[in-house]
């Protein structure tokens, strides 16, 4: 995964498209799977872990622009 802090919005969108295309399931969550920082993120991670699903993830709190680009 690339560090989005040095990217412009178009590059962030390309990164998002790549992450989604490269993973059957990809989570954009608050926090990390090991340390979710909201109830919804925690629930989704627990469900995926219980089912044994493989998934990728990115912490949207690391760079608020990720959430902005996702919303667009």
PDB file of N, CA, C and O in Angstrom:
ATOM      1  N   UNK A   1       0.830  -1.180   0.000  1.00  0.00           N
ATOM      2  CA  UNK A   1       0.000   0.000   0.000  1.00  0.00           C
ATOM      3  C   UNK A   1       0.872   1.239   0.000  1.00  0.00           C
ATOM      4  O   UNK A   1       1.875   1.296   0.678  1.00  0.00           O
ATOM      5  N   UNK A   2       0.427   2.205  -0.733  1.00  0.00           N
ATOM      6  CA  UNK A   2       1.169   3.449  -0.827  1.00  0.00           C
ATOM      7  C   UNK A   2       0.757   4.411   0.269  1.00  0.00           C
ATOM      8  O   UNK A   2      -0.331   4.331   0.811  1.00  0.00           O
ATOM      9  N   UNK A   3       1.641   5.335   0.550  1.00  0.00           N
ATOM     10  CA  UNK A   3       1.370   6.383   1.525  1.00  0.00           C
ATOM     11  C   UNK A   3       0.597   7.493   0.829  1.00  0.00           C
ATOM     12  O   UNK A   3       1.138   8.194  -0.013  1.00  0.00           O
ATOM     13  N   UNK A   4      -0.683   7.639   1.158  1.00  0.00           N
ATOM     14  CA  UNK A   4      -1.525   8.610   0.463  1.00  0.00           C
ATOM     15  C   UNK A   4      -1.196  10.055   0.826  1.00  0.00           C
ATOM     16  O   UNK A   4      -1.632  10.969   0.136  1.00  0.00           O
ATOM     17  N   UNK A   5      -0.430  10.275   1.883  1.00  0.00           N
ATOM     18  CA  UNK A   5      -0.135  11.644   2.305  1.00  0.00           C
ATOM     19  C   UNK A   5       0.637  12.424   1.247  1.00  0.00           C
ATOM     20  O   UNK A   5       0.573  13.652   1.218  1.00  0.00           O
ATOM     21  N   UNK A   6       1.342  11.724   0.363  1.00  0.00           N
ATOM     22  CA  UNK A   6       2.114  12.403  -0.673  1.00  0.00           C
ATOM     23  C   UNK A   6       1.390  12.411  -2.022  1.00  0.00           C
ATOM     24  O   UNK A   6       1.950  12.866  -3.019  1.00  0.00           O
ATOM     25  N   UNK A   7       0.146  11.921  -2.065  1.00  0.00           N
ATOM     26  CA  UNK A   7      -0.602  11.791  -3.318  1.00  0.00           C
ATOM     27  C   UNK A   7      -1.617  12.919  -3.496  1.00  0.00           C
ATOM     28  O   UNK A   7      -2.117  13.463  -2.523  1.00  0.00           O
ATOM     29  N   UNK A   8      -1.937  13.198  -4.760  1.00  0.00           N
ATOM     30  CA  UNK A   8      -3.053  14.102  -5.033  1.00  0.00           C
ATOM     31  C   UNK A   8      -4.340  13.265  -5.118  1.00  0.00           C
ATOM     32  O   UNK A   8      -4.291  12.038  -5.052  1.00  0.00           O
ATOM     33  N   UNK A   9      -5.487  13.926  -5.266  1.00  0.00           N
ATOM     34  CA  UNK A   9      -6.771  13.211  -5.254  1.00  0.00           C
ATOM     35  C   UNK A   9      -6.891  12.163  -6.355  1.00  0.00           C
ATOM     36  O   UNK A   9      -7.418  11.075  -6.133  1.00  0.00           O
ATOM     37  N   UNK A  10      -6.389  12.466  -7.549  1.00  0.00           N
ATOM     38  CA  UNK A  10      -6.465  11.502  -8.653  1.00  0.00           C
ATOM     39  C   UNK A  10      -5.636  10.265  -8.343  1.00  0.00           C
ATOM     40  O   UNK A  10      -6.044   9.137  -8.638  1.00  0.00           O
ATOM     41  N   UNK A  11      -4.473  10.463  -7.736  1.00  0.00           N
ATOM     42  CA  UNK A  11      -3.623   9.328  -7.371  1.00  0.00           C
ATOM     43  C   UNK A  11      -4.257   8.498  -6.250  1.00  0.00           C
ATOM     44  O   UNK A  11      -4.158   7.270  -6.252  1.00  0.00           O
ATOM     45  N   UNK A  12      -4.938   9.166  -5.321  1.00  0.00           N
ATOM     46  CA  UNK A  12      -5.647   8.444  -4.258  1.00  0.00           C
ATOM     47  C   UNK A  12      -6.759   7.601  -4.873  1.00  0.00           C
ATOM     48  O   UNK A  12      -6.931   6.439  -4.510  1.00  0.00           O
ATOM     49  N   UNK A  13      -7.498   8.159  -5.820  1.00  0.00           N
ATOM     50  CA  UNK A  13      -8.559   7.405  -6.487  1.00  0.00           C
ATOM     51  C   UNK A  13      -7.985   6.188  -7.214  1.00  0.00           C
ATOM     52  O   UNK A  13      -8.545   5.096  -7.138  1.00  0.00           O
ATOM     53  N   UNK A  14      -6.864   6.363  -7.889  1.00  0.00           N
ATOM     54  CA  UNK A  14      -6.204   5.228  -8.554  1.00  0.00           C
ATOM     55  C   UNK A  14      -5.796   4.162  -7.538  1.00  0.00           C
ATOM     56  O   UNK A  14      -5.938   2.964  -7.788  1.00  0.00           O
ATOM     57  N   UNK A  15      -5.297   4.598  -6.383  1.00  0.00           N
ATOM     58  CA  UNK A  15      -4.909   3.660  -5.324  1.00  0.00           C
ATOM     59  C   UNK A  15      -6.133   2.896  -4.822  1.00  0.00           C
ATOM     60  O   UNK A  15      -6.083   1.687  -4.629  1.00  0.00           O
ATOM     61  N   UNK A  16      -7.248   3.592  -4.621  1.00  0.00           N
ATOM     62  CA  UNK A  16      -8.492   2.956  -4.176  1.00  0.00           C
ATOM     63  C   UNK A  16      -8.936   1.910  -5.196  1.00  0.00           C
ATOM     64  O   UNK A  16      -9.264   0.776  -4.835  1.00  0.00           O
ATOM     65  N   UNK A  17      -8.937   2.279  -6.459  1.00  0.00           N
ATOM     66  CA  UNK A  17      -9.341   1.340  -7.515  1.00  0.00           C
ATOM     67  C   UNK A  17      -8.440   0.112  -7.514  1.00  0.00           C
ATOM     68  O   UNK A  17      -8.910  -1.021  -7.668  1.00  0.00           O
ATOM     69  N   UNK A  18      -7.157   0.307  -7.326  1.00  0.00           N
ATOM     70  CA  UNK A  18      -6.206  -0.800  -7.296  1.00  0.00           C
ATOM     71  C   UNK A  18      -6.454  -1.707  -6.095  1.00  0.00           C
ATOM     72  O   UNK A  18      -6.432  -2.935  -6.222  1.00  0.00           O
ATOM     73  N   UNK A  19      -6.685  -1.116  -4.939  1.00  0.00           N
ATOM     74  CA  UNK A  19      -6.937  -1.904  -3.731  1.00  0.00           C
ATOM     75  C   UNK A  19      -8.199  -2.743  -3.871  1.00  0.00           C
ATOM     76  O   UNK A  19      -8.211  -3.923  -3.520  1.00  0.00           O
ATOM     77  N   UNK A  20      -9.245  -2.144  -4.409  1.00  0.00           N
ATOM     78  CA  UNK A  20     -10.515  -2.857  -4.582  1.00  0.00           C
ATOM     79  C   UNK A  20     -10.365  -3.966  -5.625  1.00  0.00           C
ATOM     80  O   UNK A  20     -10.854  -5.081  -5.434  1.00  0.00           O
ATOM     81  N   UNK A  21      -9.659  -3.677  -6.707  1.00  0.00           N
ATOM     82  CA  UNK A  21      -9.484  -4.672  -7.769  1.00  0.00           C
ATOM     83  C   UNK A  21      -8.590  -5.838  -7.335  1.00  0.00           C
ATOM     84  O   UNK A  21      -8.756  -6.958  -7.816  1.00  0.00           O
ATOM     85  N   UNK A  22      -7.679  -5.583  -6.434  1.00  0.00           N
ATOM     86  CA  UNK A  22      -6.706  -6.598  -6.028  1.00  0.00           C
ATOM     87  C   UNK A  22      -7.173  -7.484  -4.878  1.00  0.00           C
ATOM     88  O   UNK A  22      -6.469  -8.416  -4.492  1.00  0.00           O
ATOM     89  N   UNK A  23      -8.329  -7.177  -4.309  1.00  0.00           N
ATOM     90  CA  UNK A  23      -8.828  -7.914  -3.149  1.00  0.00           C
ATOM     91  C   UNK A  23     -10.293  -8.259  -3.337  1.00  0.00           C
ATOM     92  O   UNK A  23     -11.076  -7.415  -3.761  1.00  0.00           O
ATOM     93  N   UNK A  24     -10.644  -9.481  -2.996  1.00  0.00           N
ATOM     94  CA  UNK A  24     -12.054  -9.870  -3.075  1.00  0.00           C
ATOM     95  C   UNK A  24     -12.882  -9.032  -2.096  1.00  0.00           C
ATOM     96  O   UNK A  24     -14.006  -8.628  -2.389  1.00  0.00           O
ATOM     97  N   UNK A  25     -12.314  -8.787  -0.920  1.00  0.00           N
ATOM     98  CA  UNK A  25     -12.939  -7.925   0.084  1.00  0.00           C
ATOM     99  C   UNK A  25     -11.891  -6.921   0.535  1.00  0.00           C
ATOM    100  O   UNK A  25     -10.765  -7.298   0.863  1.00  0.00           O
ATOM    101  N   UNK A  26     -12.248  -5.650   0.529  1.00  0.00           N
ATOM    102  CA  UNK A  26     -11.334  -4.613   0.993  1.00  0.00           C
ATOM    103  C   UNK A  26     -12.109  -3.646   1.866  1.00  0.00           C
ATOM    104  O   UNK A  26     -13.158  -3.145   1.456  1.00  0.00           O
ATOM    105  N   UNK A  27     -11.613  -3.409   3.076  1.00  0.00           N
ATOM    106  CA  UNK A  27     -12.285  -2.536   4.030  1.00  0.00           C
ATOM    107  C   UNK A  27     -11.585  -1.188   4.133  1.00  0.00           C
ATOM    108  O   UNK A  27     -10.366  -1.123   4.259  1.00  0.00           O
ATOM    109  N   UNK A  28     -12.380  -0.158   4.094  1.00  0.00           N
ATOM    110  CA  UNK A  28     -11.907   1.176   4.455  1.00  0.00           C
ATOM    111  C   UNK A  28     -12.538   1.419   5.817  1.00  0.00           C
ATOM    112  O   UNK A  28     -13.740   1.578   5.931  1.00  0.00           O
ATOM    113  N   UNK A  29     -11.719   1.356   6.860  1.00  0.00           N
ATOM    114  CA  UNK A  29     -12.258   1.419   8.197  1.00  0.00           C
ATOM    115  C   UNK A  29     -11.535   2.446   9.038  1.00  0.00           C
ATOM    116  O   UNK A  29     -10.448   2.907   8.678  1.00  0.00           O
ATOM    117  N   UNK A  30     -12.172   2.795  10.140  1.00  0.00           N
ATOM    118  CA  UNK A  30     -11.544   3.681  11.110  1.00  0.00           C
ATOM    119  C   UNK A  30     -10.689   2.803  12.015  1.00  0.00           C
ATOM    120  O   UNK A  30     -11.200   1.977  12.741  1.00  0.00           O
ATOM    121  N   UNK A  31      -9.387   2.980  11.911  1.00  0.00           N
ATOM    122  CA  UNK A  31      -8.456   2.153  12.659  1.00  0.00           C
ATOM    123  C   UNK A  31      -7.916   1.041  11.791  1.00  0.00           C
ATOM    124  O   UNK A  31      -7.908   1.137  10.562  1.00  0.00           O
ATOM    125  N   UNK A  32      -7.475  -0.014  12.441  1.00  0.00           N
ATOM    126  CA  UNK A  32      -6.918  -1.173  11.751  1.00  0.00           C
ATOM    127  C   UNK A  32      -7.669  -2.416  12.200  1.00  0.00           C
ATOM    128  O   UNK A  32      -8.354  -2.379  13.224  1.00  0.00           O
ATOM    129  N   UNK A  33      -7.540  -3.522  11.482  1.00  0.00           N
ATOM    130  CA  UNK A  33      -8.208  -4.745  11.936  1.00  0.00           C
ATOM    131  C   UNK A  33      -7.788  -5.151  13.354  1.00  0.00           C
ATOM    132  O   UNK A  33      -8.592  -5.668  14.121  1.00  0.00           O
ATOM    133  N   UNK A  34      -6.535  -4.901  13.712  1.00  0.00           N
ATOM    134  CA  UNK A  34      -6.061  -5.227  15.055  1.00  0.00           C
ATOM    135  C   UNK A  34      -6.551  -4.235  16.111  1.00  0.00           C
ATOM    136  O   UNK A  34      -6.624  -4.572  17.290  1.00  0.00           O
ATOM    137  N   UNK A  35      -6.876  -3.019  15.677  1.00  0.00           N
ATOM    138  CA  UNK A  35      -7.324  -2.000  16.611  1.00  0.00           C
ATOM    139  C   UNK A  35      -8.368  -1.089  15.943  1.00  0.00           C
ATOM    140  O   UNK A  35      -8.091   0.061  15.604  1.00  0.00           O
ATOM    141  N   UNK A  36      -9.588  -1.607  15.723  1.00  0.00           N
ATOM    142  CA  UNK A  36     -10.643  -0.780  15.145  1.00  0.00           C
ATOM    143  C   UNK A  36     -10.972   0.386  16.081  1.00  0.00           C
ATOM    144  O   UNK A  36     -10.924   0.232  17.297  1.00  0.00           O
ATOM    145  N   UNK A  37     -11.314   1.531  15.490  1.00  0.00           N
ATOM    146  CA  UNK A  37     -11.560   2.718  16.301  1.00  0.00           C
ATOM    147  C   UNK A  37     -12.999   3.191  16.236  1.00  0.00           C
ATOM    148  O   UNK A  37     -13.289   4.334  16.586  1.00  0.00           O
ATOM    149  N   UNK A  38     -13.904   2.315  15.786  1.00  0.00           N
ATOM    150  CA  UNK A  38     -15.332   2.615  15.864  1.00  0.00           C
ATOM    151  C   UNK A  38     -16.087   1.295  15.914  1.00  0.00           C
ATOM    152  O   UNK A  38     -15.567   0.244  15.536  1.00  0.00           O
ATOM    153  N   UNK A  39     -17.310   1.359  16.388  1.00  0.00           N
ATOM    154  CA  UNK A  39     -18.109   0.153  16.563  1.00  0.00           C
ATOM    155  C   UNK A  39     -18.382  -0.589  15.268  1.00  0.00           C
ATOM    156  O   UNK A  39     -18.310  -1.817  15.222  1.00  0.00           O
ATOM    157  N   UNK A  40     -18.713   0.143  14.203  1.00  0.00           N
ATOM    158  CA  UNK A  40     -19.009  -0.505  12.928  1.00  0.00           C
ATOM    159  C   UNK A  40     -17.773  -1.230  12.395  1.00  0.00           C
ATOM    160  O   UNK A  40     -17.850  -2.387  11.983  1.00  0.00           O
ATOM    161  N   UNK A  41     -16.628  -0.555  12.413  1.00  0.00           N
ATOM    162  CA  UNK A  41     -15.388  -1.185  11.941  1.00  0.00           C
ATOM    163  C   UNK A  41     -15.089  -2.434  12.762  1.00  0.00           C
ATOM    164  O   UNK A  41     -14.705  -3.474  12.219  1.00  0.00           O
ATOM    165  N   UNK A  42     -15.272  -2.351  14.065  1.00  0.00           N
ATOM    166  CA  UNK A  42     -15.028  -3.491  14.944  1.00  0.00           C
ATOM    167  C   UNK A  42     -15.946  -4.659  14.587  1.00  0.00           C
ATOM    168  O   UNK A  42     -15.486  -5.798  14.492  1.00  0.00           O
ATOM    169  N   UNK A  43     -17.231  -4.393  14.368  1.00  0.00           N
ATOM    170  CA  UNK A  43     -18.174  -5.461  14.030  1.00  0.00           C
ATOM    171  C   UNK A  43     -17.816  -6.134  12.716  1.00  0.00           C
ATOM    172  O   UNK A  43     -17.836  -7.363  12.611  1.00  0.00           O
ATOM    173  N   UNK A  44     -17.504  -5.358  11.704  1.00  0.00           N
ATOM    174  CA  UNK A  44     -17.174  -5.924  10.390  1.00  0.00           C
ATOM    175  C   UNK A  44     -15.914  -6.781  10.481  1.00  0.00           C
ATOM    176  O   UNK A  44     -15.870  -7.888   9.944  1.00  0.00           O
ATOM    177  N   UNK A  45     -14.900  -6.283  11.168  1.00  0.00           N
ATOM    178  CA  UNK A  45     -13.655  -7.044  11.325  1.00  0.00           C
ATOM    179  C   UNK A  45     -13.927  -8.353  12.066  1.00  0.00           C
ATOM    180  O   UNK A  45     -13.433  -9.418  11.659  1.00  0.00           O
ATOM    181  N   UNK A  46     -14.711  -8.309  13.125  1.00  0.00           N
ATOM    182  CA  UNK A  46     -15.016  -9.529  13.882  1.00  0.00           C
ATOM    183  C   UNK A  46     -15.747 -10.545  13.007  1.00  0.00           C
ATOM    184  O   UNK A  46     -15.425 -11.735  13.032  1.00  0.00           O
ATOM    185  N   UNK A  47     -16.719 -10.091  12.234  1.00  0.00           N
ATOM    186  CA  UNK A  47     -17.474 -10.997  11.358  1.00  0.00           C
ATOM    187  C   UNK A  47     -16.548 -11.637  10.329  1.00  0.00           C
ATOM    188  O   UNK A  47     -16.576 -12.853  10.118  1.00  0.00           O
ATOM    189  N   UNK A  48     -15.720 -10.827   9.687  1.00  0.00           N
ATOM    190  CA  UNK A  48     -14.804 -11.372   8.680  1.00  0.00           C
ATOM    191  C   UNK A  48     -13.803 -12.336   9.303  1.00  0.00           C
ATOM    192  O   UNK A  48     -13.495 -13.376   8.718  1.00  0.00           O
ATOM    193  N   UNK A  49     -13.303 -12.005  10.480  1.00  0.00           N
ATOM    194  CA  UNK A  49     -12.342 -12.891  11.146  1.00  0.00           C
ATOM    195  C   UNK A  49     -12.999 -14.213  11.553  1.00  0.00           C
ATOM    196  O   UNK A  49     -12.402 -15.271  11.387  1.00  0.00           O
ATOM    197  N   UNK A  50     -14.225 -14.163  12.052  1.00  0.00           N
ATOM    198  CA  UNK A  50     -14.932 -15.382  12.452  1.00  0.00           C
ATOM    199  C   UNK A  50     -15.177 -16.287  11.252  1.00  0.00           C
ATOM    200  O   UNK A  50     -15.049 -17.507  11.344  1.00  0.00           O
ATOM    201  N   UNK A  51     -15.506 -15.685  10.116  1.00  0.00           N
ATOM    202  CA  UNK A  51     -15.791 -16.482   8.921  1.00  0.00           C
ATOM    203  C   UNK A  51     -14.524 -16.942   8.206  1.00  0.00           C
ATOM    204  O   UNK A  51     -14.593 -17.765   7.297  1.00  0.00           O
ATOM    205  N   UNK A  52     -13.379 -16.404   8.610  1.00  0.00           N
ATOM    206  CA  UNK A  52     -12.122 -16.790   7.988  1.00  0.00           C
ATOM    207  C   UNK A  52     -11.871 -16.123   6.651  1.00  0.00           C
ATOM    208  O   UNK A  52     -11.002 -16.556   5.892  1.00  0.00           O
ATOM    209  N   UNK A  53     -12.615 -15.090   6.370  1.00  0.00           N
ATOM    210  CA  UNK A  53     -12.462 -14.386   5.094  1.00  0.00           C
ATOM    211  C   UNK A  53     -11.108 -13.685   5.024  1.00  0.00           C
ATOM    212  O   UNK A  53     -10.619 -13.154   6.017  1.00  0.00           O
ATOM    213  N   UNK A  54     -10.531 -13.701   3.836  1.00  0.00           N
ATOM    214  CA  UNK A  54      -9.317 -12.936   3.595  1.00  0.00           C
ATOM    215  C   UNK A  54      -9.732 -11.559   3.102  1.00  0.00           C
ATOM    216  O   UNK A  54     -10.636 -11.438   2.274  1.00  0.00           O
ATOM    217  N   UNK A  55      -9.090 -10.533   3.616  1.00  0.00           N
ATOM    218  CA  UNK A  55      -9.457  -9.175   3.224  1.00  0.00           C
ATOM    219  C   UNK A  55      -8.276  -8.236   3.394  1.00  0.00           C
ATOM    220  O   UNK A  55      -7.372  -8.485   4.179  1.00  0.00           O
ATOM    221  N   UNK A  56      -8.321  -7.173   2.634  1.00  0.00           N
ATOM    222  CA  UNK A  56      -7.352  -6.099   2.788  1.00  0.00           C
ATOM    223  C   UNK A  56      -8.024  -4.957   3.510  1.00  0.00           C
ATOM    224  O   UNK A  56      -9.248  -4.925   3.637  1.00  0.00           O
ATOM    225  N   UNK A  57      -7.235  -4.005   3.968  1.00  0.00           N
ATOM    226  CA  UNK A  57      -7.835  -2.878   4.674  1.00  0.00           C
ATOM    227  C   UNK A  57      -6.947  -1.646   4.607  1.00  0.00           C
ATOM    228  O   UNK A  57      -5.753  -1.738   4.336  1.00  0.00           O
ATOM    229  N   UNK A  58      -7.594  -0.516   4.847  1.00  0.00           N
ATOM    230  CA  UNK A  58      -6.877   0.758   4.942  1.00  0.00           C
ATOM    231  C   UNK A  58      -7.567   1.596   6.018  1.00  0.00           C
ATOM    232  O   UNK A  58      -8.785   1.670   6.079  1.00  0.00           O
ATOM    233  N   UNK A  59      -6.765   2.224   6.841  1.00  0.00           N
ATOM    234  CA  UNK A  59      -7.239   3.107   7.901  1.00  0.00           C
ATOM    235  C   UNK A  59      -7.547   4.480   7.306  1.00  0.00           C
ATOM    236  O   UNK A  59      -6.638   5.191   6.882  1.00  0.00           O
ATOM    237  N   UNK A  60      -8.825   4.847   7.274  1.00  0.00           N
ATOM    238  CA  UNK A  60      -9.194   6.140   6.693  1.00  0.00           C
ATOM    239  C   UNK A  60      -8.858   7.306   7.610  1.00  0.00           C
ATOM    240  O   UNK A  60      -8.871   8.459   7.179  1.00  0.00           O
ATOM    241  N   UNK A  61      -8.543   7.016   8.868  1.00  0.00           N
ATOM    242  CA  UNK A  61      -8.172   8.087   9.787  1.00  0.00           C
ATOM    243  C   UNK A  61      -6.738   8.556   9.557  1.00  0.00           C
ATOM    244  O   UNK A  61      -6.371   9.653   9.975  1.00  0.00           O
ATOM    245  N   UNK A  62      -5.937   7.748   8.869  1.00  0.00           N
ATOM    246  CA  UNK A  62      -4.539   8.110   8.597  1.00  0.00           C
ATOM    247  C   UNK A  62      -4.444   9.306   7.653  1.00  0.00           C
ATOM    248  O   UNK A  62      -3.490  10.076   7.717  1.00  0.00           O
ATOM    249  N   UNK A  63      -5.428   9.450   6.767  1.00  0.00           N
ATOM    250  CA  UNK A  63      -5.456  10.562   5.814  1.00  0.00           C
ATOM    251  C   UNK A  63      -6.913  10.863   5.493  1.00  0.00           C
ATOM    252  O   UNK A  63      -7.558  10.096   4.775  1.00  0.00           O
ATOM    253  N   UNK A  64      -7.464  11.957   6.014  1.00  0.00           N
ATOM    254  CA  UNK A  64      -8.879  12.282   5.806  1.00  0.00           C
ATOM    255  C   UNK A  64      -9.281  12.411   4.327  1.00  0.00           C
ATOM    256  O   UNK A  64     -10.441  12.258   3.977  1.00  0.00           O
ATOM    257  N   UNK A  65      -8.319  12.646   3.450  1.00  0.00           N
ATOM    258  CA  UNK A  65      -8.649  12.780   2.027  1.00  0.00           C
ATOM    259  C   UNK A  65      -9.145  11.465   1.438  1.00  0.00           C
ATOM    260  O   UNK A  65      -9.903  11.461   0.475  1.00  0.00           O
ATOM    261  N   UNK A  66      -8.742  10.322   2.031  1.00  0.00           N
ATOM    262  CA  UNK A  66      -9.232   9.031   1.550  1.00  0.00           C
ATOM    263  C   UNK A  66     -10.752   9.004   1.652  1.00  0.00           C
ATOM    264  O   UNK A  66     -11.441   8.616   0.712  1.00  0.00           O
ATOM    265  N   UNK A  67     -11.280   9.425   2.790  1.00  0.00           N
ATOM    266  CA  UNK A  67     -12.739   9.455   2.977  1.00  0.00           C
ATOM    267  C   UNK A  67     -13.401  10.420   1.991  1.00  0.00           C
ATOM    268  O   UNK A  67     -14.466  10.122   1.460  1.00  0.00           O
ATOM    269  N   UNK A  68     -12.761  11.549   1.746  1.00  0.00           N
ATOM    270  CA  UNK A  68     -13.307  12.528   0.793  1.00  0.00           C
ATOM    271  C   UNK A  68     -13.390  11.924  -0.607  1.00  0.00           C
ATOM    272  O   UNK A  68     -14.417  12.032  -1.275  1.00  0.00           O
ATOM    273  N   UNK A  69     -12.325  11.284  -1.049  1.00  0.00           N
ATOM    274  CA  UNK A  69     -12.276  10.705  -2.391  1.00  0.00           C
ATOM    275  C   UNK A  69     -13.275   9.540  -2.480  1.00  0.00           C
ATOM    276  O   UNK A  69     -13.963   9.389  -3.491  1.00  0.00           O
ATOM    277  N   UNK A  70     -13.362   8.722  -1.443  1.00  0.00           N
ATOM    278  CA  UNK A  70     -14.333   7.633  -1.431  1.00  0.00           C
ATOM    279  C   UNK A  70     -15.755   8.166  -1.544  1.00  0.00           C
ATOM    280  O   UNK A  70     -16.591   7.588  -2.239  1.00  0.00           O
ATOM    281  N   UNK A  71     -16.046   9.269  -0.883  1.00  0.00           N
ATOM    282  CA  UNK A  71     -17.387   9.856  -0.902  1.00  0.00           C
ATOM    283  C   UNK A  71     -17.760  10.399  -2.284  1.00  0.00           C
ATOM    284  O   UNK A  71     -18.926  10.427  -2.643  1.00  0.00           O
ATOM    285  N   UNK A  72     -16.750  10.841  -3.019  1.00  0.00           N
ATOM    286  CA  UNK A  72     -17.020  11.375  -4.363  1.00  0.00           C
ATOM    287  C   UNK A  72     -17.393  10.269  -5.280  1.00  0.00           C
ATOM    288  O   UNK A  72     -18.090  10.336  -6.199  1.00  0.00           O
TER     289      UNK A  72
END
